[in-house]
Coordinates of C-alpha atoms in Angstrom, one line a residue:
X1 CA -133.8 -119.9 -119.6
X2 CA -130.7 -121.1 -121.7
X3 CA -127.1 -120.2 -120.4
X4 CA -125.2 -118.6 -123.2
X5 CA -121.8 -119.7 -123.8
X6 CA -120.4 -116.2 -124.2
X7 CA -120.6 -113.6 -121.4
X8 CA -122.3 -110.2 -122.1
X9 CA -119.2 -108.4 -122.3
X10 CA -117.9 -110.5 -125.1
X11 CA -121.3 -110.4 -127.1
X12 CA -120.9 -106.5 -126.8
X13 CA -117.4 -106.6 -128.3
X14 CA -118.3 -108.5 -131.5
X15 CA -119.9 -107.7 -134.6
X16 CA -123.5 -109.1 -134.9
X17 CA -123.7 -110.9 -131.5
X18 CA -127.0 -112.4 -132.9
X19 CA -124.7 -114.8 -134.9
X20 CA -123.9 -116.8 -131.7
X21 CA -126.9 -116.9 -129.3
X22 CA -129.4 -119.1 -131.2
X23 CA -133.0 -119.1 -130.0
X24 CA -134.2 -118.3 -133.6
X25 CA -137.9 -118.9 -134.6
X26 CA -138.6 -122.4 -135.2
X27 CA -135.3 -123.7 -133.6
X28 CA -135.5 -127.2 -132.3
X29 CA -135.8 -127.8 -128.6
X30 CA -135.0 -130.9 -127.0
X31 CA -133.4 -132.4 -123.8
X32 CA -130.0 -133.7 -124.6
X33 CA -130.3 -136.3 -121.8
X34 CA -133.5 -137.7 -123.6
X35 CA -131.7 -138.6 -126.9
X36 CA -129.4 -141.3 -128.1
X37 CA -127.6 -139.4 -130.7
X38 CA -126.4 -135.7 -130.5
X39 CA -125.6 -134.4 -134.1
X40 CA -124.0 -131.0 -134.5
X41 CA -124.7 -129.6 -138.1
X42 CA -121.8 -127.2 -139.5
X43 CA -121.7 -124.9 -142.2
X44 CA -118.0 -123.5 -142.3
X45 CA -118.6 -119.9 -143.2
X46 CA -120.3 -116.9 -141.3
X47 CA -123.7 -117.4 -140.0
X48 CA -125.6 -115.2 -142.5
X49 CA -124.3 -117.6 -145.4
X50 CA -124.8 -120.8 -143.4
X51 CA -128.4 -119.9 -142.5
X52 CA -129.3 -119.4 -146.2
X53 CA -128.3 -123.1 -146.9
X54 CA -131.4 -125.1 -147.8
X55 CA -129.5 -128.6 -147.6
X56 CA -128.9 -128.0 -143.7
X57 CA -132.5 -126.9 -143.1
X58 CA -133.6 -130.1 -144.7
X59 CA -131.4 -132.4 -142.8
X60 CA -132.0 -130.3 -139.6
X61 CA -135.6 -131.0 -140.0
X62 CA -135.1 -134.6 -140.7
X63 CA -132.8 -135.3 -137.8
X64 CA -135.1 -133.7 -135.4
X65 CA -138.1 -135.5 -136.5
X66 CA -136.5 -138.6 -135.0
X67 CA -137.1 -139.1 -131.3
X68 CA -133.7 -140.6 -130.5
X69 CA -131.7 -137.9 -132.2
X70 CA -131.1 -133.9 -131.4
X71 CA -129.7 -131.9 -134.2
X72 CA -127.9 -128.6 -133.4
X73 CA -125.9 -126.1 -135.5
X74 CA -122.6 -124.4 -135.5
X75 CA -121.2 -121.8 -138.1
X76 CA -117.7 -120.4 -138.3
X77 CA -117.1 -117.5 -135.8
X78 CA -116.1 -114.3 -137.5
X79 CA -112.6 -113.3 -136.9
X80 CA -113.4 -110.8 -134.1
X81 CA -114.9 -113.6 -132.1
X82 CA -112.2 -116.4 -133.4
X83 CA -109.5 -114.1 -131.6
X84 CA -111.5 -113.6 -128.5
X85 CA -112.2 -117.5 -128.2
X86 CA -108.5 -118.3 -128.6
X87 CA -107.3 -115.7 -126.1
X88 CA -109.8 -116.9 -123.4
X89 CA -110.0 -120.5 -124.3
X90 CA -113.6 -120.7 -125.0
X91 CA -114.5 -123.9 -126.8
X92 CA -116.6 -123.8 -129.8
X93 CA -120.3 -124.2 -129.2
X94 CA -123.7 -125.2 -130.9
X95 CA -126.4 -122.7 -131.0
X96 CA -129.3 -124.7 -129.7
X97 CA -128.0 -125.8 -126.2
X98 CA -124.8 -123.7 -126.3
X99 CA -122.9 -127.0 -125.4
X100 CA -119.3 -127.4 -126.8
X101 CA -119.1 -129.0 -130.2
X102 CA -116.8 -131.7 -128.8
X103 CA -119.5 -133.2 -126.4
X104 CA -121.5 -134.3 -129.6
X105 CA -121.6 -137.8 -131.2
X106 CA -121.5 -136.4 -134.6
X107 CA -120.0 -133.2 -136.4
X108 CA -121.4 -133.0 -139.9
X109 CA -119.8 -130.5 -142.0
X110 CA -121.3 -129.3 -145.3
X111 CA -118.6 -128.7 -147.9
X112 CA -120.1 -126.2 -150.6
X113 CA -116.9 -124.7 -152.0
X114 CA -113.2 -125.2 -152.0
X115 CA -112.3 -121.8 -150.4
X116 CA -113.9 -122.8 -147.1
X117 CA -111.3 -125.6 -146.4
X118 CA -109.2 -123.5 -143.9
X119 CA -112.6 -122.8 -142.0
X120 CA -113.1 -126.6 -141.6
X121 CA -109.8 -126.6 -139.7
X122 CA -111.1 -123.7 -137.6
X123 CA -114.1 -125.5 -136.6
X124 CA -112.2 -128.5 -135.6
X125 CA -109.6 -126.5 -133.8
X126 CA -111.8 -124.3 -131.8
X127 CA -113.9 -127.1 -130.9
X128 CA -110.8 -129.0 -129.5
X129 CA -111.2 -131.8 -131.9
X130 CA -107.8 -133.2 -133.3
X131 CA -107.4 -132.0 -136.9
X132 CA -106.4 -135.6 -138.4
X133 CA -108.9 -138.5 -138.0
X134 CA -106.1 -140.8 -136.9
X135 CA -105.7 -138.8 -133.7
X136 CA -109.1 -139.1 -132.6
X137 CA -110.7 -141.3 -129.9
X138 CA -114.4 -142.0 -128.8
X139 CA -114.0 -139.0 -126.9
X140 CA -114.2 -137.0 -130.0
X141 CA -117.3 -136.7 -132.4
X142 CA -117.5 -138.7 -135.7
X143 CA -116.6 -135.8 -138.3
X144 CA -118.6 -136.5 -141.5
X145 CA -118.5 -134.2 -144.5
X146 CA -121.2 -133.8 -147.2
X147 CA -122.1 -131.4 -150.0
X148 CA -120.7 -130.9 -153.5
X149 CA -117.1 -130.9 -152.6
X150 CA -117.2 -134.3 -151.5
X151 CA -117.3 -135.5 -155.1
X152 CA -113.5 -134.9 -154.8
X153 CA -112.9 -135.2 -151.0
X154 CA -109.3 -136.1 -151.2
X155 CA -107.8 -132.9 -150.3
X156 CA -109.5 -133.1 -147.0
X157 CA -109.2 -136.8 -146.5
X158 CA -107.0 -136.8 -143.7
X159 CA -109.4 -134.2 -141.5
X160 CA -112.6 -136.4 -141.9
X161 CA -113.6 -139.9 -140.6
X162 CA -116.6 -140.2 -143.1
X163 CA -117.6 -138.4 -146.1
X164 CA -121.3 -138.8 -147.3
X165 CA -121.5 -139.0 -151.1
X166 CA -124.9 -138.0 -152.3
X167 CA -128.3 -136.6 -150.9
X168 CA -128.5 -136.9 -147.3
X169 CA -132.0 -138.2 -146.8
X170 CA -131.1 -141.8 -147.8
X171 CA -128.4 -143.2 -145.5
X172 CA -128.3 -141.2 -142.3
X173 CA -130.6 -143.4 -140.6
X174 CA -128.8 -146.5 -141.1
X175 CA -125.6 -144.6 -139.9
X176 CA -127.0 -143.7 -136.6
X177 CA -128.6 -146.9 -136.0
X178 CA -125.2 -148.5 -136.4
X179 CA -123.5 -145.8 -134.3
X180 CA -126.0 -146.8 -131.3
X181 CA -125.3 -150.5 -131.8
X182 CA -121.5 -149.8 -131.7
X183 CA -121.6 -147.8 -128.5
X184 CA -123.8 -150.1 -126.8
X185 CA -121.7 -153.1 -127.7
X186 CA -118.4 -151.4 -126.8
X187 CA -116.8 -151.5 -130.2
X188 CA -113.7 -149.6 -131.0
X189 CA -113.9 -146.4 -133.1
X190 CA -112.1 -148.1 -135.9
X191 CA -114.7 -151.2 -135.8
X192 CA -117.4 -148.9 -136.2
X193 CA -115.8 -146.9 -139.2
X194 CA -115.3 -150.2 -140.9
X195 CA -118.8 -151.1 -140.7
X196 CA -119.9 -147.7 -141.6
X197 CA -118.0 -148.3 -144.9
X198 CA -120.5 -151.1 -145.9
X199 CA -123.4 -148.4 -145.8
X200 CA -124.3 -147.1 -149.4
X201 CA -122.8 -143.8 -150.0
X202 CA -120.4 -143.6 -147.1
X203 CA -116.6 -143.0 -148.0
X204 CA -114.2 -143.7 -145.0
X205 CA -110.9 -142.2 -146.3
X206 CA -108.7 -144.2 -143.7
X207 CA -109.7 -147.4 -145.2
X208 CA -108.1 -146.7 -148.6
X209 CA -104.4 -146.4 -149.5
X210 CA -103.1 -144.6 -152.6
X211 CA -99.9 -145.1 -154.6
X212 CA -98.4 -142.6 -156.9
X213 CA -96.4 -143.0 -160.3
X214 CA -93.0 -141.3 -160.7
X215 CA -94.9 -138.5 -162.8
X216 CA -97.1 -137.7 -159.6
X217 CA -100.3 -139.1 -161.2
X218 CA -102.2 -141.8 -159.1
X219 CA -101.1 -145.4 -159.8
X220 CA -103.8 -147.0 -157.7
X221 CA -106.3 -146.3 -155.0
X222 CA -107.3 -149.5 -153.0
X223 CA -109.2 -150.4 -149.9
X224 CA -107.0 -151.8 -147.1
X225 CA -109.8 -153.8 -145.5
X226 CA -112.6 -156.1 -146.8
X227 CA -115.5 -153.9 -145.4
X228 CA -114.6 -150.9 -147.9
X229 CA -116.0 -151.1 -151.2
X230 CA -113.9 -150.5 -154.1
X231 CA -116.4 -148.0 -155.6
X232 CA -118.8 -145.7 -153.6
X233 CA -122.1 -145.1 -155.1
X234 CA -123.8 -141.6 -154.6
X235 CA -126.9 -141.6 -152.9
X236 CA -130.1 -140.3 -154.7
X237 CA -133.8 -139.4 -153.6
X238 CA -135.6 -141.4 -156.3
X239 CA -139.1 -140.5 -154.9
X240 CA -139.4 -136.7 -154.6
X241 CA -143.2 -137.3 -153.6
X242 CA -142.2 -138.7 -150.2
X243 CA -139.3 -137.1 -148.9
X244 CA -138.2 -134.6 -146.0
X245 CA -138.8 -130.9 -146.4
X246 CA -138.9 -128.4 -143.7
X247 CA -142.4 -127.0 -142.9
X248 CA -141.1 -124.7 -140.3
X249 CA -137.6 -123.5 -141.7
X250 CA -135.5 -121.6 -139.1
X251 CA -135.7 -117.8 -139.2
X252 CA -132.7 -115.8 -138.0
X253 CA -132.7 -112.7 -136.1
X254 CA -130.6 -110.9 -138.5
X255 CA -130.8 -110.6 -142.4
X256 CA -129.2 -113.7 -143.9
X257 CA -128.0 -113.9 -147.6
X258 CA -131.2 -115.6 -148.6
X259 CA -133.8 -114.1 -146.4
X260 CA -136.8 -115.7 -147.7
X261 CA -138.7 -119.0 -148.0
X262 CA -136.9 -121.4 -150.4
X263 CA -139.1 -123.8 -152.2
X264 CA -137.0 -126.6 -154.0
X265 CA -139.1 -127.5 -157.0
X266 CA -136.9 -130.1 -158.3
X267 CA -133.3 -131.6 -158.4
X268 CA -131.1 -132.1 -161.4
X269 CA -130.8 -130.4 -164.6
X270 CA -131.4 -131.6 -168.3
X271 CA -129.1 -129.1 -170.0
X272 CA -125.8 -130.7 -169.9
X273 CA -123.6 -127.7 -170.1
X274 CA -120.0 -129.2 -170.1
X275 CA -118.5 -126.8 -167.3
X276 CA -121.1 -127.3 -164.8
X277 CA -120.5 -129.9 -162.1
X278 CA -124.1 -129.7 -160.5
X279 CA -125.6 -130.5 -163.9
X280 CA -123.8 -133.9 -164.0
X281 CA -123.5 -134.7 -160.2
X282 CA -127.4 -134.1 -159.4
X283 CA -128.6 -136.2 -162.4
X284 CA -131.2 -137.3 -163.1
X285 CA -133.7 -134.4 -163.0
X286 CA -136.5 -135.2 -160.4
X287 CA -139.3 -132.7 -160.2
X288 CA -141.5 -132.4 -157.2
X289 CA -145.4 -132.8 -157.3
X290 CA -146.9 -129.3 -157.9
X291 CA -149.8 -129.9 -155.4
X292 CA -147.2 -130.7 -152.7
X293 CA -145.2 -127.5 -153.7
X294 CA -148.4 -125.4 -153.4
X295 CA -149.3 -126.6 -150.0
X296 CA -145.6 -126.4 -149.0
X297 CA -145.1 -122.8 -149.9
X298 CA -148.2 -121.6 -148.1
X299 CA -147.3 -123.5 -144.9
X300 CA -143.7 -122.2 -144.8
X301 CA -144.9 -118.5 -145.3
X302 CA -147.4 -119.2 -142.5
X303 CA -144.8 -120.7 -140.1
X304 CA -142.0 -118.1 -140.9
X305 CA -143.6 -114.7 -141.7
X306 CA -141.4 -114.2 -144.5
X307 CA -142.3 -111.6 -147.1
X308 CA -140.8 -113.2 -150.1
X309 CA -140.5 -116.9 -151.5
X310 CA -138.1 -118.0 -154.1
X311 CA -138.4 -121.2 -156.4
X312 CA -135.1 -123.1 -156.2
X313 CA -133.8 -125.4 -159.2
X314 CA -130.7 -125.5 -161.5
X315 CA -133.2 -124.7 -164.2
X316 CA -136.5 -123.4 -163.0
X317 CA -137.7 -123.1 -166.7
X318 CA -137.4 -126.9 -167.3
X319 CA -140.1 -127.6 -164.4
X320 CA -142.9 -128.7 -166.6
X321 CA -145.7 -127.6 -164.4
X322 CA -144.1 -124.3 -163.6
X323 CA -147.0 -122.0 -165.1
X324 CA -149.5 -123.7 -163.0
X325 CA -147.3 -123.2 -159.8
X326 CA -146.2 -119.9 -160.6
X327 CA -149.7 -118.3 -161.5
X328 CA -151.1 -120.0 -158.4
X329 CA -148.3 -118.4 -156.2
X330 CA -148.9 -115.0 -157.8
X331 CA -152.5 -115.1 -156.7
X332 CA -151.8 -116.2 -153.3
X333 CA -148.8 -114.0 -152.6
X334 CA -150.7 -111.0 -153.8
X335 CA -153.2 -111.6 -151.0
X336 CA -150.4 -111.9 -148.4
X337 CA -148.2 -109.1 -150.0
X338 CA -145.4 -111.6 -150.6
X339 CA -142.8 -111.2 -153.2
X340 CA -141.8 -114.1 -155.4
X341 CA -138.3 -114.6 -156.7
X342 CA -137.6 -116.7 -159.8
X343 CA -134.0 -117.4 -160.3
X344 CA -132.7 -119.7 -163.1
X345 CA -135.3 -118.8 -165.5
X346 CA -134.8 -118.6 -169.3
X347 CA -136.0 -115.2 -170.7
X348 CA -138.8 -116.0 -172.9
X349 CA -142.4 -114.8 -173.1
X350 CA -143.7 -116.7 -170.3
X351 CA -141.0 -115.7 -167.9
X352 CA -141.2 -112.0 -168.8
X353 CA -145.1 -112.3 -168.3
X354 CA -144.5 -113.7 -164.8
X355 CA -141.8 -111.2 -163.9
X356 CA -144.0 -108.3 -165.1
X357 CA -146.7 -109.7 -162.6
X358 CA -144.3 -110.1 -159.6
X359 CA -142.6 -107.0 -160.2
X360 CA -145.5 -104.7 -160.7
X361 CA -144.1 -101.7 -159.0
X362 CA -140.4 -101.9 -159.4
X363 CA -138.6 -103.6 -162.2
X364 CA -135.3 -105.0 -160.9
X365 CA -132.6 -106.2 -163.1
X366 CA -133.0 -109.3 -165.5
X367 CA -130.1 -111.9 -165.4
X368 CA -129.0 -113.7 -168.6
X369 CA -126.0 -116.3 -168.4
X370 CA -124.8 -116.8 -171.9
X371 CA -121.4 -117.9 -170.3
X372 CA -119.6 -117.2 -173.5
X373 CA -119.7 -114.2 -175.9
X374 CA -119.6 -116.1 -179.3
X375 CA -121.8 -118.8 -180.7
X376 CA -118.8 -120.9 -181.2
X377 CA -117.8 -121.0 -177.6
X378 CA -121.4 -121.5 -176.8
X379 CA -121.4 -124.6 -178.6
X380 CA -118.3 -125.8 -177.0
X381 CA -119.6 -125.6 -173.7
X382 CA -123.1 -126.7 -174.9
X383 CA -124.9 -123.7 -173.7
X384 CA -127.8 -124.1 -176.0
X385 CA -128.4 -120.5 -176.3
X386 CA -128.1 -118.4 -179.6
X387 CA -127.2 -114.9 -179.8
X388 CA -130.5 -114.3 -181.4
X389 CA -132.5 -115.7 -178.5
X390 CA -130.4 -113.6 -175.9
X391 CA -130.9 -110.3 -177.8
X392 CA -134.6 -111.0 -178.6
X393 CA -135.1 -111.8 -174.8
X394 CA -133.4 -108.5 -173.9
X395 CA -135.7 -106.6 -176.3
X396 CA -138.9 -108.1 -174.9
X397 CA -137.7 -107.3 -171.5
X398 CA -137.0 -103.7 -172.5
X399 CA -140.4 -103.4 -174.0
X400 CA -141.9 -104.9 -170.6
X401 CA -140.3 -101.9 -168.8
X402 CA -136.9 -103.4 -167.7
X403 CA -133.8 -101.1 -168.3
X404 CA -131.0 -103.1 -166.2
X405 CA -129.6 -106.4 -167.5
X406 CA -127.0 -108.5 -166.1
X407 CA -124.7 -110.9 -168.0
X408 CA -122.6 -113.5 -166.8
X409 CA -119.7 -115.1 -168.7
X410 CA -116.5 -117.2 -168.1
X411 CA -113.0 -116.4 -169.3
X412 CA -110.5 -119.1 -169.9
X413 CA -112.8 -121.7 -171.4
X414 CA -111.1 -124.5 -173.4
X415 CA -110.3 -123.4 -176.9
X416 CA -111.1 -119.8 -176.2
X417 CA -109.7 -117.2 -178.7
X418 CA -109.4 -113.2 -178.6
X419 CA -112.5 -113.1 -180.8
X420 CA -114.5 -115.1 -178.5
X421 CA -113.5 -112.6 -175.5
X422 CA -114.3 -109.5 -178.1
X423 CA -117.7 -111.1 -178.7
X424 CA -118.7 -110.6 -175.0
X425 CA -118.3 -106.7 -175.4
X426 CA -120.1 -106.9 -178.8
X427 CA -122.9 -108.8 -177.3
X428 CA -123.3 -106.4 -174.3
X429 CA -123.3 -103.6 -177.0
X430 CA -125.9 -105.2 -179.1
X431 CA -128.2 -105.5 -176.0
X432 CA -127.7 -101.9 -175.1
X433 CA -128.5 -100.9 -178.7
X434 CA -131.6 -102.8 -178.7
X435 CA -132.8 -100.7 -175.8
X436 CA -132.5 -97.6 -178.0
X437 CA -134.8 -99.1 -180.4
X438 CA -137.7 -98.3 -178.2
X439 CA -139.6 -95.1 -178.7
X440 CA -138.2 -92.3 -176.6
X441 CA -141.3 -92.0 -174.7
X442 CA -140.8 -95.6 -173.5
X443 CA -137.3 -95.2 -172.2
X444 CA -136.3 -94.3 -168.8
X445 CA -132.8 -92.8 -169.3
X446 CA -130.0 -95.0 -170.2
X447 CA -130.0 -98.7 -169.9
X448 CA -127.4 -100.3 -167.5
X449 CA -125.9 -103.5 -169.0
X450 CA -123.5 -105.1 -166.6
X451 CA -121.2 -107.9 -168.0
X452 CA -119.7 -110.0 -165.1
X453 CA -116.9 -112.5 -165.7
X454 CA -115.5 -115.4 -163.6
X455 CA -112.7 -117.7 -164.5
X456 CA -113.2 -121.1 -165.7
X457 CA -112.2 -123.7 -163.1
X458 CA -112.3 -127.4 -164.3
X459 CA -114.4 -129.6 -161.9
X460 CA -114.5 -133.5 -161.3
X461 CA -117.3 -135.3 -163.2
X462 CA -117.7 -132.6 -166.0
X463 CA -116.5 -133.1 -169.6
X464 CA -113.8 -130.6 -168.8
X465 CA -112.2 -132.6 -166.1
X466 CA -109.4 -133.4 -168.6
X467 CA -109.0 -129.8 -169.6
X468 CA -106.1 -127.5 -168.5
X469 CA -106.9 -124.3 -166.6
X470 CA -105.5 -120.9 -167.3
X471 CA -102.9 -119.3 -165.1
X472 CA -103.7 -116.3 -163.0
X473 CA -101.4 -114.3 -165.3
X474 CA -103.5 -115.4 -168.3
X475 CA -106.7 -114.5 -166.5
X476 CA -105.5 -111.1 -165.7
X477 CA -104.5 -110.6 -169.4
X478 CA -107.9 -111.7 -170.7
X479 CA -109.6 -109.3 -168.1
X480 CA -107.8 -106.4 -169.4
X481 CA -108.3 -107.1 -173.0
X482 CA -112.1 -107.5 -172.4
X483 CA -112.2 -104.3 -170.4
X484 CA -110.4 -102.5 -173.5
X485 CA -113.0 -103.9 -175.8
X486 CA -115.9 -102.7 -173.5
X487 CA -114.4 -99.3 -173.6
X488 CA -114.3 -99.5 -177.5
X489 CA -118.1 -100.1 -177.8
X490 CA -120.5 -97.6 -179.2
X491 CA -122.7 -97.8 -176.3
X492 CA -119.8 -97.8 -173.7
X493 CA -121.7 -95.2 -171.5
X494 CA -124.4 -97.8 -170.9
X495 CA -122.0 -100.7 -170.2
X496 CA -120.2 -101.9 -166.8
X497 CA -117.9 -104.5 -166.2
X498 CA -117.0 -106.5 -163.1
X499 CA -114.8 -109.5 -162.9
X500 CA -113.9 -112.3 -160.1
X501 CA -110.5 -112.6 -158.6
X502 CA -108.0 -114.6 -160.5
X503 CA -105.8 -115.8 -157.5
X504 CA -108.8 -117.2 -155.7
X505 CA -109.7 -119.0 -159.0
X506 CA -106.4 -120.4 -159.4
X507 CA -106.4 -121.8 -155.8
X508 CA -109.9 -123.0 -156.4
X509 CA -108.6 -125.2 -159.2
X510 CA -105.8 -126.8 -157.4
X511 CA -108.2 -128.0 -154.7
X512 CA -111.0 -128.9 -157.1
X513 CA -108.9 -131.5 -158.9
X514 CA -106.3 -132.3 -156.1
X515 CA -105.4 -135.2 -154.1
X516 CA -104.4 -136.2 -150.7
X517 CA -101.1 -134.7 -150.9
X518 CA -102.8 -131.1 -150.6
X519 CA -103.8 -131.8 -146.9
X520 CA -100.6 -130.5 -145.6
X521 CA -100.9 -127.3 -147.6
X522 CA -104.4 -126.7 -146.2
X523 CA -103.2 -127.3 -142.6
X524 CA -100.0 -125.1 -142.9
X525 CA -101.9 -122.2 -144.5
X526 CA -104.4 -122.5 -141.8
X527 CA -101.7 -122.4 -139.1
X528 CA -100.3 -119.4 -140.8
X529 CA -103.6 -117.5 -140.3
X530 CA -105.6 -118.3 -143.6
X531 CA -109.1 -118.1 -142.8
X532 CA -112.3 -117.0 -144.7
X533 CA -110.5 -117.3 -148.0
X534 CA -113.7 -116.9 -150.0
X535 CA -113.9 -113.3 -148.6
X536 CA -111.8 -110.8 -150.6
X537 CA -110.9 -108.9 -147.4
X538 CA -109.5 -111.9 -145.8
X539 CA -108.0 -113.9 -148.7
X540 CA -104.3 -113.9 -148.2
X541 CA -102.6 -114.9 -151.7
X542 CA -99.0 -114.1 -150.6
X543 CA -99.4 -116.6 -147.7
X544 CA -101.0 -119.2 -150.0
X545 CA -98.2 -119.0 -152.7
X546 CA -95.7 -119.1 -150.0
X547 CA -97.1 -122.3 -148.6
X548 CA -97.5 -124.0 -152.0
X549 CA -93.7 -123.4 -152.5
X550 CA -92.9 -124.7 -149.0
X551 CA -94.9 -127.7 -149.7
X552 CA -93.4 -128.2 -153.1
X553 CA -96.9 -128.0 -155.0
X554 CA -96.4 -127.9 -158.7
X555 CA -99.3 -125.6 -160.1
X556 CA -98.6 -126.9 -163.5
X557 CA -99.4 -130.4 -162.4
X558 CA -102.7 -129.7 -160.6
X559 CA -104.0 -126.9 -162.8
X560 CA -102.3 -126.3 -166.2
X561 CA -101.6 -129.4 -168.0
X562 CA -104.1 -131.4 -170.3
X563 CA -105.0 -134.7 -168.4
X564 CA -104.2 -138.0 -170.1
X565 CA -107.5 -139.9 -171.2
X566 CA -106.8 -142.7 -169.1
X567 CA -105.3 -141.0 -166.0
X568 CA -106.7 -142.0 -162.7
X569 CA -108.3 -139.2 -161.1
X570 CA -108.4 -138.8 -157.2
X571 CA -112.4 -139.1 -157.6
X572 CA -112.4 -142.1 -159.6
X573 CA -113.6 -144.4 -156.8
X574 CA -116.9 -142.5 -156.8
X575 CA -119.8 -143.9 -159.0
X576 CA -122.2 -140.9 -159.9
X577 CA -124.1 -142.8 -162.3
X578 CA -123.0 -140.6 -165.3
X579 CA -120.2 -142.6 -166.8
X580 CA -116.5 -141.7 -167.5
X581 CA -117.1 -142.7 -171.0
X582 CA -120.0 -140.2 -171.5
X583 CA -118.0 -137.4 -170.0
X584 CA -115.1 -138.2 -172.3
X585 CA -117.2 -138.3 -175.3
X586 CA -118.6 -135.0 -174.4
X587 CA -115.0 -133.6 -174.1
X588 CA -114.4 -134.6 -177.6
X589 CA -117.5 -133.1 -178.9
X590 CA -116.6 -129.9 -177.1
X591 CA -113.2 -130.0 -179.1
X592 CA -115.3 -130.3 -182.2
X593 CA -117.6 -127.6 -181.3
X594 CA -120.6 -130.2 -181.5
X595 CA -123.7 -129.6 -179.2
X596 CA -125.5 -132.5 -177.6
X597 CA -129.3 -132.3 -177.1
X598 CA -130.7 -131.9 -173.5
X599 CA -132.4 -134.8 -171.8
X600 CA -135.9 -133.6 -172.8
X601 CA -135.1 -133.7 -176.6
X602 CA -133.1 -136.8 -176.6
X603 CA -131.4 -139.3 -174.1
X604 CA -127.7 -139.3 -174.6
X605 CA -127.0 -142.4 -172.6
X606 CA -125.2 -140.7 -169.9
X607 CA -125.7 -143.6 -167.3
X608 CA -128.0 -141.9 -164.9
X609 CA -130.9 -144.0 -165.8
X610 CA -129.2 -146.5 -163.4
X611 CA -130.9 -144.9 -160.6
X612 CA -134.2 -145.4 -162.1
X613 CA -135.8 -142.0 -161.4
X614 CA -136.9 -138.9 -162.8
X615 CA -136.8 -138.2 -166.5
X616 CA -134.9 -141.5 -167.1
X617 CA -137.9 -143.4 -166.1
X618 CA -140.3 -141.6 -168.2
X619 CA -138.1 -141.9 -171.3
X620 CA -137.9 -145.7 -170.8
X621 CA -141.8 -145.6 -170.6
X622 CA -142.1 -143.6 -173.7
X623 CA -139.7 -145.8 -175.5
X624 CA -136.8 -143.4 -175.9
X625 CA -133.2 -144.3 -176.1
X626 CA -131.6 -144.8 -172.7

């Protein structure tokens, strides 16, 4: 029987002790003494969020399929346990063996969003690992980061030994083999990192020096040794037919955010929305084989006991074999009494037919993401969705028995005017009005139309990476303006409005396009007690504002100014395939309100064809422009 790292009396004092005991269904079990490499995988947020992350499930399965490697997990202790661990000097531990994280060879941290940055320092601190890479020895794990935020890793650069740029299935085996050789041959930690920099997709920040101009912009970022490449190319799985996917996903004892089987049907997106980082960094679109998905779905359901399965993709409607897969799953899941969740669908006749079949008993709400209220702004962001299509989709949904619709929008988009904001309220009103066109006998009370807004944050590797971001004060003014407009609508009793926090978005913007000079800000805010910044109850904007002032961070420099077309960005050393020239061209088209066709309609020459995968190779075979 495993000995737990926490005493019973401590487990009785904390919320949800099951977060810390491990032993979940399908948990990997190995003898640590029988492996060469111990890898601790970390999601720097609470257990329920981390257990819902598909990327960790895939890597966990991959690592543990190797005989020489044992992969375990760790998540951020909730504030109640954090306090106890500090008071009683209990080192942070992995769930599988309950061994201290500091005893591992690697600590791999997935970085999914900017507001988890202080939690990363919490993980290091509670583990007894020096916060900065320069202070570590072979007695400490190699700290490696992955995930979408590594497409601008610079604000976190001093805290990591390595960043993995791209999809994790490609280069980890080579890295672990190098580690084993380096330890066997008695090489220094520095020598290991220099050799690791030669592996495709690995960025070792200590091997690069950054210089700045008088105006604060970057003058140059250059390698300080021969092993480090000038540019790091993202790693892409080119063959989705033969890649790792967990047949026995971990099943937690407590309800996770995604408490279901997750079936990834494809990677990438063809849509080209100009605000969307994922749509650019995950190009090209690469579908999985439909027969593999059918088999995998049933295998995972059998091995987990879940009563729901969700199809994961940035745009599920663009999976060309979706009807065959979905109708197959409907038949199989009906036999097993399993629900099917279908996010990221366009609301069209097929989608509504499918949803009516999977929601026979209870019609839950439908979700639309127009992102902007006016057609002008939807053209600016290249959304590719007309008001007519939105209202028609809602009308067909109402005819099918739905009465609740959620609408997602952004405030503060480049070039936004008052009439674009007012158009959000007008669109919500038109959708509510469509419901009342139903015969009275087909209605079930009033409709509930919820308009939810977040604030636009410019992200690296998007056409809007040059764009200024609105201030928190501007966002708040936009929010009040829209709330007033919602209250003026004829069908206002059927409308609801919710909004994201402006202060959080402002800080997210600073880190999203920030550089290495922000690392002291993160560390100082952490020392002042900032933790779980993505959680409204724990976010402390006053402390962050105070820290930004103390560290002399100019919000205007990081957030509010228009970038020069030729400015060197902190992330320019990363090659994602999609070219800077393409992104700039898209920015200019946005300013002119000109849309760009999606990848299925016409190739726009973004550059992702360099990977020789997915839709790019099909276009070449069919003789399309590349």
